[in-house]
């Protein structure tokens, strides 16, 4: 049986790649997408998701709008760094037609809770933005934290953050939400900067998409080249852009791509280390570890799978 998957995206260039990776993987059955704020406002993220689904001929997919801002705030504003990296429209100024479809009726939280109740161990949830909507699902239904299998992109264990010295972007947006997720959820895999900054895309790969001469190939190349140019400014030492979000989808499908450390996690929510993901000292001696942190990745195998799958998907458009 195919593994069922829900993506929780703040679409976003690498979120777009995560969505494409799921659509391009016959081993996965994407049953819906929930949208969060983060790289862009929630409405823009949902719009981007719908436009990408239309590009790849998947207008059947339900897309639910999630919560619009962090738990401790009453509004959301796009960070300057997010706009620089992902562009004003979130997809690197690549142009996609206005989607003919709209967000599904009903809330993202209800969809998440209902899906975990219905599919249990056959479902994996992959959040690649702030944890706000997932934290609300945990609070909405006591069985969610017990039965949900979560593979998230976010955090940094043994490397510095990317938007603050201590904090990775997704966790930085809503540290309280990720802290709640780490303390309550029974099964979390953290795919953070420790591994995602090892998986880099360059213009050598985007040239392959350009050569396809298809709408899908052009879109992937356009968005990726914007992202690569931004990384040349923010992280010139890397020599490419980080494939953060698609790596989380790849790990959900094939956990053997990464080596993990079993640990109980928390997020610092106060002081200068606010947003830091770190071991929870109060659960250090608890024999039950609720999280696995990816600390190493098979870069070659992932990049091979990433290019093979996305190129085949884009060739069909
Ligand atoms: C994460 O932050 C966002 O900008 C990306 O989409 C990714 O989910 C990387 O820190
Ligand atoms: Ca993201």
mmCIF file of N, CA, C and O in Angstrom, residues 26-101:
data_model
loop_
_atom_site.group_PDB
_atom_site.id
_atom_site.type_symbol
_atom_site.label_atom_id
_atom_site.label_comp_id
_atom_site.label_asym_id
_atom_site.label_seq_id
_atom_site.Cartn_x
_atom_site.Cartn_y
_atom_site.Cartn_z
ATOM 1 N N UNK A 26 5.579 7.899 -6.940
ATOM 2 C CA UNK A 26 4.460 6.953 -7.017
ATOM 3 C C UNK A 26 4.289 6.138 -5.737
ATOM 4 O O UNK A 26 3.213 5.581 -5.497
ATOM 5 N N UNK A 27 5.326 6.122 -4.886
ATOM 6 C CA UNK A 27 5.233 5.375 -3.620
ATOM 7 C C UNK A 27 4.388 6.133 -2.606
ATOM 8 O O UNK A 27 4.029 5.602 -1.558
ATOM 9 N N UNK A 28 4.107 7.423 -2.883
ATOM 10 C CA UNK A 28 3.362 8.259 -1.936
ATOM 11 C C UNK A 28 1.986 8.601 -2.481
ATOM 12 O O UNK A 28 1.831 8.851 -3.674
ATOM 13 N N UNK A 29 1.011 8.641 -1.567
ATOM 14 C CA UNK A 29 -0.303 9.138 -1.950
ATOM 15 C C UNK A 29 -0.553 10.438 -1.185
ATOM 16 O O UNK A 29 -0.861 10.414 0.014
ATOM 17 N N UNK A 30 -0.362 11.551 -1.877
ATOM 18 C CA UNK A 30 -0.620 12.849 -1.249
ATOM 19 C C UNK A 30 -2.133 12.996 -1.103
ATOM 20 O O UNK A 30 -2.848 12.958 -2.105
ATOM 21 N N UNK A 31 -2.613 13.131 0.154
ATOM 22 C CA UNK A 31 -4.076 13.193 0.332
ATOM 23 C C UNK A 31 -4.572 14.625 0.561
ATOM 24 O O UNK A 31 -5.776 14.859 0.574
ATOM 25 N N UNK A 32 -3.665 15.561 0.738
ATOM 26 C CA UNK A 32 -4.081 16.952 0.902
ATOM 27 C C UNK A 32 -2.903 17.803 1.328
ATOM 28 O O UNK A 32 -1.866 17.282 1.753
ATOM 29 N N UNK A 33 -3.091 19.105 1.194
ATOM 30 C CA UNK A 33 -2.050 20.057 1.595
ATOM 31 C C UNK A 33 -2.694 21.049 2.543
ATOM 32 O O UNK A 33 -3.818 21.513 2.294
ATOM 33 N N UNK A 34 -2.008 21.367 3.633
ATOM 34 C CA UNK A 34 -2.458 22.464 4.483
ATOM 35 C C UNK A 34 -1.450 23.601 4.300
ATOM 36 O O UNK A 34 -0.276 23.366 4.055
ATOM 37 N N UNK A 35 -1.958 24.828 4.410
ATOM 38 C CA UNK A 35 -1.092 25.975 4.133
ATOM 39 C C UNK A 35 -0.867 26.775 5.390
ATOM 40 O O UNK A 35 -1.781 26.976 6.187
ATOM 41 N N UNK A 36 0.364 27.234 5.560
ATOM 42 C CA UNK A 36 0.668 28.105 6.689
ATOM 43 C C UNK A 36 1.331 29.386 6.178
ATOM 44 O O UNK A 36 1.719 29.481 5.029
ATOM 45 N N UNK A 37 1.414 30.380 7.068
ATOM 46 C CA UNK A 37 2.205 31.586 6.798
ATOM 47 C C UNK A 37 3.675 31.219 7.002
ATOM 48 O O UNK A 37 3.975 30.165 7.566
ATOM 49 N N UNK A 38 4.590 32.098 6.607
ATOM 50 C CA UNK A 38 6.025 31.850 6.841
ATOM 51 C C UNK A 38 6.845 32.595 5.812
ATOM 52 O O UNK A 38 7.138 33.777 5.994
ATOM 53 N N UNK A 39 7.173 31.922 4.721
ATOM 54 C CA UNK A 39 7.894 32.613 3.641
ATOM 55 C C UNK A 39 7.037 33.731 3.071
ATOM 56 O O UNK A 39 7.544 34.725 2.561
ATOM 57 N N UNK A 40 5.723 33.518 3.111
ATOM 58 C CA UNK A 40 4.722 34.470 2.589
ATOM 59 C C UNK A 40 3.516 34.413 3.528
ATOM 60 O O UNK A 40 3.469 33.560 4.424
ATOM 61 N N UNK A 41 2.540 35.289 3.306
ATOM 62 C CA UNK A 41 1.290 35.206 4.083
ATOM 63 C C UNK A 41 0.552 33.933 3.693
ATOM 64 O O UNK A 41 0.752 33.397 2.596
ATOM 65 N N UNK A 42 -0.320 33.457 4.574
ATOM 66 C CA UNK A 42 -0.999 32.180 4.327
ATOM 67 C C UNK A 42 -1.765 32.191 3.001
ATOM 68 O O UNK A 42 -1.723 31.205 2.252
ATOM 69 N N UNK A 43 -2.413 33.303 2.671
ATOM 70 C CA UNK A 43 -3.204 33.366 1.414
ATOM 71 C C UNK A 43 -2.288 33.206 0.201
ATOM 72 O O UNK A 43 -2.649 32.533 -0.772
ATOM 73 N N UNK A 44 -1.127 33.843 0.248
ATOM 74 C CA UNK A 44 -0.184 33.746 -0.879
ATOM 75 C C UNK A 44 0.356 32.323 -0.997
ATOM 76 O O UNK A 44 0.492 31.782 -2.101
ATOM 77 N N UNK A 45 0.648 31.721 0.149
ATOM 78 C CA UNK A 45 1.153 30.344 0.134
ATOM 79 C C UNK A 45 0.127 29.385 -0.459
ATOM 80 O O UNK A 45 0.448 28.524 -1.280
ATOM 81 N N UNK A 46 -1.136 29.553 -0.070
ATOM 82 C CA UNK A 46 -2.213 28.700 -0.591
ATOM 83 C C UNK A 46 -2.375 28.937 -2.090
ATOM 84 O O UNK A 46 -2.506 27.995 -2.875
ATOM 85 N N UNK A 47 -2.312 30.195 -2.491
ATOM 86 C CA UNK A 47 -2.424 30.530 -3.921
ATOM 87 C C UNK A 47 -1.290 29.845 -4.700
ATOM 88 O O UNK A 47 -1.513 29.251 -5.754
ATOM 89 N N UNK A 48 -0.063 29.920 -4.167
ATOM 90 C CA UNK A 48 1.069 29.290 -4.858
ATOM 91 C C UNK A 48 0.872 27.778 -4.956
ATOM 92 O O UNK A 48 1.132 27.171 -5.999
ATOM 93 N N UNK A 49 0.406 27.176 -3.871
ATOM 94 C CA UNK A 49 0.177 25.723 -3.869
ATOM 95 C C UNK A 49 -0.843 25.341 -4.941
ATOM 96 O O UNK A 49 -0.632 24.399 -5.716
ATOM 97 N N UNK A 50 -1.940 26.094 -4.988
ATOM 98 C CA UNK A 50 -2.987 25.794 -5.989
ATOM 99 C C UNK A 50 -2.443 25.966 -7.409
ATOM 100 O O UNK A 50 -2.737 25.152 -8.301
ATOM 101 N N UNK A 51 -1.644 27.016 -7.622
ATOM 102 C CA UNK A 51 -1.098 27.266 -8.962
ATOM 103 C C UNK A 51 -0.130 26.147 -9.374
ATOM 104 O O UNK A 51 -0.118 25.720 -10.535
ATOM 105 N N UNK A 52 0.641 25.658 -8.435
ATOM 106 C CA UNK A 52 1.604 24.585 -8.749
ATOM 107 C C UNK A 52 0.856 23.266 -9.014
ATOM 108 O O UNK A 52 1.202 22.507 -9.924
ATOM 109 N N UNK A 53 -0.197 23.026 -8.224
ATOM 110 C CA UNK A 53 -1.001 21.812 -8.460
ATOM 111 C C UNK A 53 -1.628 21.856 -9.854
ATOM 112 O O UNK A 53 -1.713 20.833 -10.532
ATOM 113 N N UNK A 54 -2.041 23.048 -10.266
ATOM 114 C CA UNK A 54 -2.627 23.186 -11.592
ATOM 115 C C UNK A 54 -1.557 22.936 -12.668
ATOM 116 O O UNK A 54 -1.819 22.240 -13.656
ATOM 117 N N UNK A 55 -0.383 23.476 -12.450
ATOM 118 C CA UNK A 55 0.723 23.280 -13.398
ATOM 119 C C UNK A 55 0.994 21.789 -13.602
ATOM 120 O O UNK A 55 1.257 21.335 -14.716
ATOM 121 N N UNK A 56 0.957 21.039 -12.510
ATOM 122 C CA UNK A 56 1.259 19.607 -12.588
ATOM 123 C C UNK A 56 -0.012 18.751 -12.727
ATOM 124 O O UNK A 56 -0.002 17.554 -12.445
ATOM 125 N N UNK A 57 -1.098 19.413 -13.110
ATOM 126 C CA UNK A 57 -2.330 18.701 -13.453
ATOM 127 C C UNK A 57 -2.924 17.917 -12.279
ATOM 128 O O UNK A 57 -3.386 16.785 -12.447
ATOM 129 N N UNK A 58 -2.903 18.519 -11.088
ATOM 130 C CA UNK A 58 -3.449 17.851 -9.914
ATOM 131 C C UNK A 58 -4.466 18.745 -9.195
ATOM 132 O O UNK A 58 -4.406 18.918 -7.973
ATOM 133 N N UNK A 59 -5.403 19.277 -9.959
ATOM 134 C CA UNK A 59 -6.410 20.169 -9.361
ATOM 135 C C UNK A 59 -7.378 19.411 -8.445
ATOM 136 O O UNK A 59 -8.183 20.020 -7.746
ATOM 137 N N UNK A 60 -7.275 18.087 -8.455
ATOM 138 C CA UNK A 60 -8.116 17.272 -7.569
ATOM 139 C C UNK A 60 -7.679 17.387 -6.100
ATOM 140 O O UNK A 60 -8.419 16.984 -5.201
ATOM 141 N N UNK A 61 -6.482 17.899 -5.856
ATOM 142 C CA UNK A 61 -5.914 17.867 -4.497
ATOM 143 C C UNK A 61 -6.533 18.937 -3.593
ATOM 144 O O UNK A 61 -6.506 20.118 -3.916
ATOM 145 N N UNK A 62 -7.093 18.551 -2.421
ATOM 146 C CA UNK A 62 -7.620 19.590 -1.524
ATOM 147 C C UNK A 62 -6.491 20.373 -0.831
ATOM 148 O O UNK A 62 -5.500 19.788 -0.388
ATOM 149 N N UNK A 63 -6.672 21.676 -0.765
ATOM 150 C CA UNK A 63 -5.698 22.559 -0.095
ATOM 151 C C UNK A 63 -6.455 23.348 0.969
ATOM 152 O O UNK A 63 -7.414 24.059 0.652
ATOM 153 N N UNK A 64 -6.060 23.213 2.225
ATOM 154 C CA UNK A 64 -6.754 23.866 3.338
ATOM 155 C C UNK A 64 -5.888 25.001 3.885
ATOM 156 O O UNK A 64 -4.684 24.793 4.111
ATOM 157 N N UNK A 65 -6.495 26.144 4.126
ATOM 158 C CA UNK A 65 -5.752 27.259 4.723
ATOM 159 C C UNK A 65 -5.621 27.030 6.225
ATOM 160 O O UNK A 65 -6.598 26.734 6.911
ATOM 161 N N UNK A 66 -4.386 27.158 6.726
ATOM 162 C CA UNK A 66 -4.134 26.996 8.160
ATOM 163 C C UNK A 66 -4.145 28.341 8.870
ATOM 164 O O UNK A 66 -4.685 29.329 8.359
ATOM 165 N N UNK A 67 -3.503 28.363 10.033
ATOM 166 C CA UNK A 67 -3.561 29.575 10.864
ATOM 167 C C UNK A 67 -2.665 30.672 10.279
ATOM 168 O O UNK A 67 -1.616 30.386 9.711
ATOM 169 N N UNK A 68 -3.093 31.928 10.399
ATOM 170 C CA UNK A 68 -2.407 33.011 9.691
ATOM 171 C C UNK A 68 -1.226 33.657 10.424
ATOM 172 O O UNK A 68 -0.507 34.458 9.844
ATOM 173 N N UNK A 69 -1.046 33.352 11.694
ATOM 174 C CA UNK A 69 0.073 33.982 12.416
ATOM 175 C C UNK A 69 0.453 33.145 13.643
ATOM 176 O O UNK A 69 -0.284 32.234 14.048
ATOM 177 N N UNK A 70 1.595 33.507 14.245
ATOM 178 C CA UNK A 70 2.128 32.765 15.397
ATOM 179 C C UNK A 70 1.192 32.864 16.606
ATOM 180 O O UNK A 70 0.387 33.800 16.719
ATOM 181 N N UNK A 71 1.337 31.900 17.510
ATOM 182 C CA UNK A 71 0.463 31.812 18.681
ATOM 183 C C UNK A 71 0.489 33.061 19.556
ATOM 184 O O UNK A 71 -0.525 33.480 20.064
ATOM 185 N N UNK A 72 1.679 33.624 19.731
ATOM 186 C CA UNK A 72 1.804 34.760 20.655
ATOM 187 C C UNK A 72 1.620 36.109 19.971
ATOM 188 O O UNK A 72 1.925 37.136 20.550
ATOM 189 N N UNK A 73 1.228 36.079 18.699
ATOM 190 C CA UNK A 73 1.053 37.334 17.954
ATOM 191 C C UNK A 73 -0.368 37.442 17.429
ATOM 192 O O UNK A 73 -1.079 36.455 17.387
ATOM 193 N N UNK A 74 -0.729 38.678 16.997
ATOM 194 C CA UNK A 74 -2.067 38.772 16.402
ATOM 195 C C UNK A 74 -2.032 39.135 14.932
ATOM 196 O O UNK A 74 -3.069 39.404 14.325
ATOM 197 N N UNK A 75 -0.832 39.141 14.358
ATOM 198 C CA UNK A 75 -0.733 39.365 12.910
ATOM 199 C C UNK A 75 0.601 38.801 12.429
ATOM 200 O O UNK A 75 1.422 38.355 13.238
ATOM 201 N N UNK A 76 0.788 38.827 11.110
ATOM 202 C CA UNK A 76 2.031 38.306 10.532
ATOM 203 C C UNK A 76 2.534 39.264 9.470
ATOM 204 O O UNK A 76 1.756 39.771 8.669
ATOM 205 N N UNK A 77 3.836 39.493 9.497
ATOM 206 C CA UNK A 77 4.461 40.268 8.425
ATOM 207 C C UNK A 77 5.631 39.481 7.884
ATOM 208 O O UNK A 77 6.410 38.914 8.669
ATOM 209 N N UNK A 78 5.751 39.453 6.557
ATOM 210 C CA UNK A 78 6.840 38.695 5.930
ATOM 211 C C UNK A 78 8.175 39.308 6.361
ATOM 212 O O UNK A 78 8.342 40.532 6.320
ATOM 213 N N UNK A 79 9.128 38.461 6.778
ATOM 214 C CA UNK A 79 10.461 38.950 7.150
ATOM 215 C C UNK A 79 11.202 39.408 5.898
ATOM 216 O O UNK A 79 11.028 38.825 4.826
ATOM 217 N N UNK A 80 12.057 40.410 6.081
ATOM 218 C CA UNK A 80 12.854 40.904 4.942
ATOM 219 C C UNK A 80 13.670 39.784 4.307
ATOM 220 O O UNK A 80 13.757 39.661 3.087
ATOM 221 N N UNK A 81 14.252 38.949 5.166
ATOM 222 C CA UNK A 81 15.106 37.869 4.651
ATOM 223 C C UNK A 81 14.286 36.860 3.835
ATOM 224 O O UNK A 81 14.744 36.346 2.806
ATOM 225 N N UNK A 82 13.047 36.601 4.255
ATOM 226 C CA UNK A 82 12.200 35.654 3.507
ATOM 227 C C UNK A 82 11.911 36.214 2.121
ATOM 228 O O UNK A 82 11.963 35.497 1.116
ATOM 229 N N UNK A 83 11.595 37.530 2.082
ATOM 230 C CA UNK A 83 11.262 38.146 0.799
ATOM 231 C C UNK A 83 12.484 38.149 -0.124
ATOM 232 O O UNK A 83 12.367 37.923 -1.329
ATOM 233 N N UNK A 84 13.652 38.355 0.469
ATOM 234 C CA UNK A 84 14.875 38.352 -0.338
ATOM 235 C C UNK A 84 15.113 36.948 -0.918
ATOM 236 O O UNK A 84 15.443 36.792 -2.092
ATOM 237 N N UNK A 85 14.932 35.927 -0.106
ATOM 238 C CA UNK A 85 15.252 34.560 -0.559
ATOM 239 C C UNK A 85 14.186 34.000 -1.489
ATOM 240 O O UNK A 85 14.496 33.395 -2.519
ATOM 241 N N UNK A 86 12.916 34.206 -1.167
ATOM 242 C CA UNK A 86 11.842 33.565 -1.941
ATOM 243 C C UNK A 86 11.155 34.506 -2.934
ATOM 244 O O UNK A 86 10.309 34.062 -3.712
ATOM 245 N N UNK A 87 11.498 35.820 -2.878
ATOM 246 C CA UNK A 87 10.856 36.786 -3.777
ATOM 247 C C UNK A 87 9.545 37.278 -3.190
ATOM 248 O O UNK A 87 9.010 36.677 -2.250
ATOM 249 N N UNK A 88 9.016 38.351 -3.762
ATOM 250 C CA UNK A 88 7.780 38.946 -3.221
ATOM 251 C C UNK A 88 6.619 37.970 -3.366
ATOM 252 O O UNK A 88 5.786 37.825 -2.475
ATOM 253 N N UNK A 89 6.576 37.242 -4.480
ATOM 254 C CA UNK A 89 5.448 36.311 -4.676
ATOM 255 C C UNK A 89 5.719 34.931 -4.052
ATOM 256 O O UNK A 89 4.877 34.040 -4.137
ATOM 257 N N UNK A 90 6.885 34.765 -3.451
ATOM 258 C CA UNK A 90 7.201 33.504 -2.749
ATOM 259 C C UNK A 90 7.799 32.436 -3.637
ATOM 260 O O UNK A 90 8.400 31.482 -3.143
ATOM 261 N N UNK A 91 7.633 32.581 -4.947
ATOM 262 C CA UNK A 91 8.164 31.554 -5.857
ATOM 263 C C UNK A 91 9.184 32.170 -6.825
ATOM 264 O O UNK A 91 9.234 31.860 -8.005
ATOM 265 N N UNK A 92 10.010 33.046 -6.236
ATOM 266 C CA UNK A 92 11.164 33.576 -6.968
ATOM 267 C C UNK A 92 10.773 34.432 -8.157
ATOM 268 O O UNK A 92 11.535 34.519 -9.122
ATOM 269 N N UNK A 93 9.594 35.066 -8.070
ATOM 270 C CA UNK A 93 9.044 35.907 -9.149
ATOM 271 C C UNK A 93 8.749 35.108 -10.426
ATOM 272 O O UNK A 93 8.491 35.680 -11.486
ATOM 273 N N UNK A 94 8.788 33.792 -10.333
ATOM 274 C CA UNK A 94 8.335 32.974 -11.470
ATOM 275 C C UNK A 94 6.837 33.232 -11.622
ATOM 276 O O UNK A 94 6.125 33.385 -10.618
ATOM 277 N N UNK A 95 6.377 33.290 -12.867
ATOM 278 C CA UNK A 95 4.965 33.620 -13.084
ATOM 279 C C UNK A 95 4.162 32.366 -13.391
ATOM 280 O O UNK A 95 4.497 31.622 -14.308
ATOM 281 N N UNK A 96 3.119 32.164 -12.601
ATOM 282 C CA UNK A 96 2.192 31.053 -12.870
ATOM 283 C C UNK A 96 0.800 31.656 -13.018
ATOM 284 O O UNK A 96 0.460 32.595 -12.288
ATOM 285 N N UNK A 97 -0.033 31.131 -13.933
ATOM 286 C CA UNK A 97 -1.386 31.675 -14.079
ATOM 287 C C UNK A 97 -2.163 31.619 -12.763
ATOM 288 O O UNK A 97 -1.942 30.716 -11.944
ATOM 289 N N UNK A 98 -3.029 32.604 -12.572
ATOM 290 C CA UNK A 98 -3.908 32.612 -11.398
ATOM 291 C C UNK A 98 -4.671 31.279 -11.358
ATOM 292 O O UNK A 98 -5.270 30.896 -12.366
ATOM 293 N N UNK A 99 -4.646 30.554 -10.245
ATOM 294 C CA UNK A 99 -5.317 29.243 -10.236
ATOM 295 C C UNK A 99 -6.837 29.364 -10.378
ATOM 296 O O UNK A 99 -7.433 30.295 -9.829
ATOM 297 N N UNK A 100 -7.421 28.435 -11.100
ATOM 298 C CA UNK A 100 -8.879 28.435 -11.273
ATOM 299 C C UNK A 100 -9.555 27.853 -10.037
ATOM 300 O O UNK A 100 -10.740 28.100 -9.784
ATOM 301 N N UNK A 101 -8.816 27.072 -9.253
ATOM 302 C CA UNK A 101 -9.382 26.428 -8.059
ATOM 303 C C UNK A 101 -9.169 27.315 -6.824
ATOM 304 O O UNK A 101 -8.313 28.199 -6.839
#
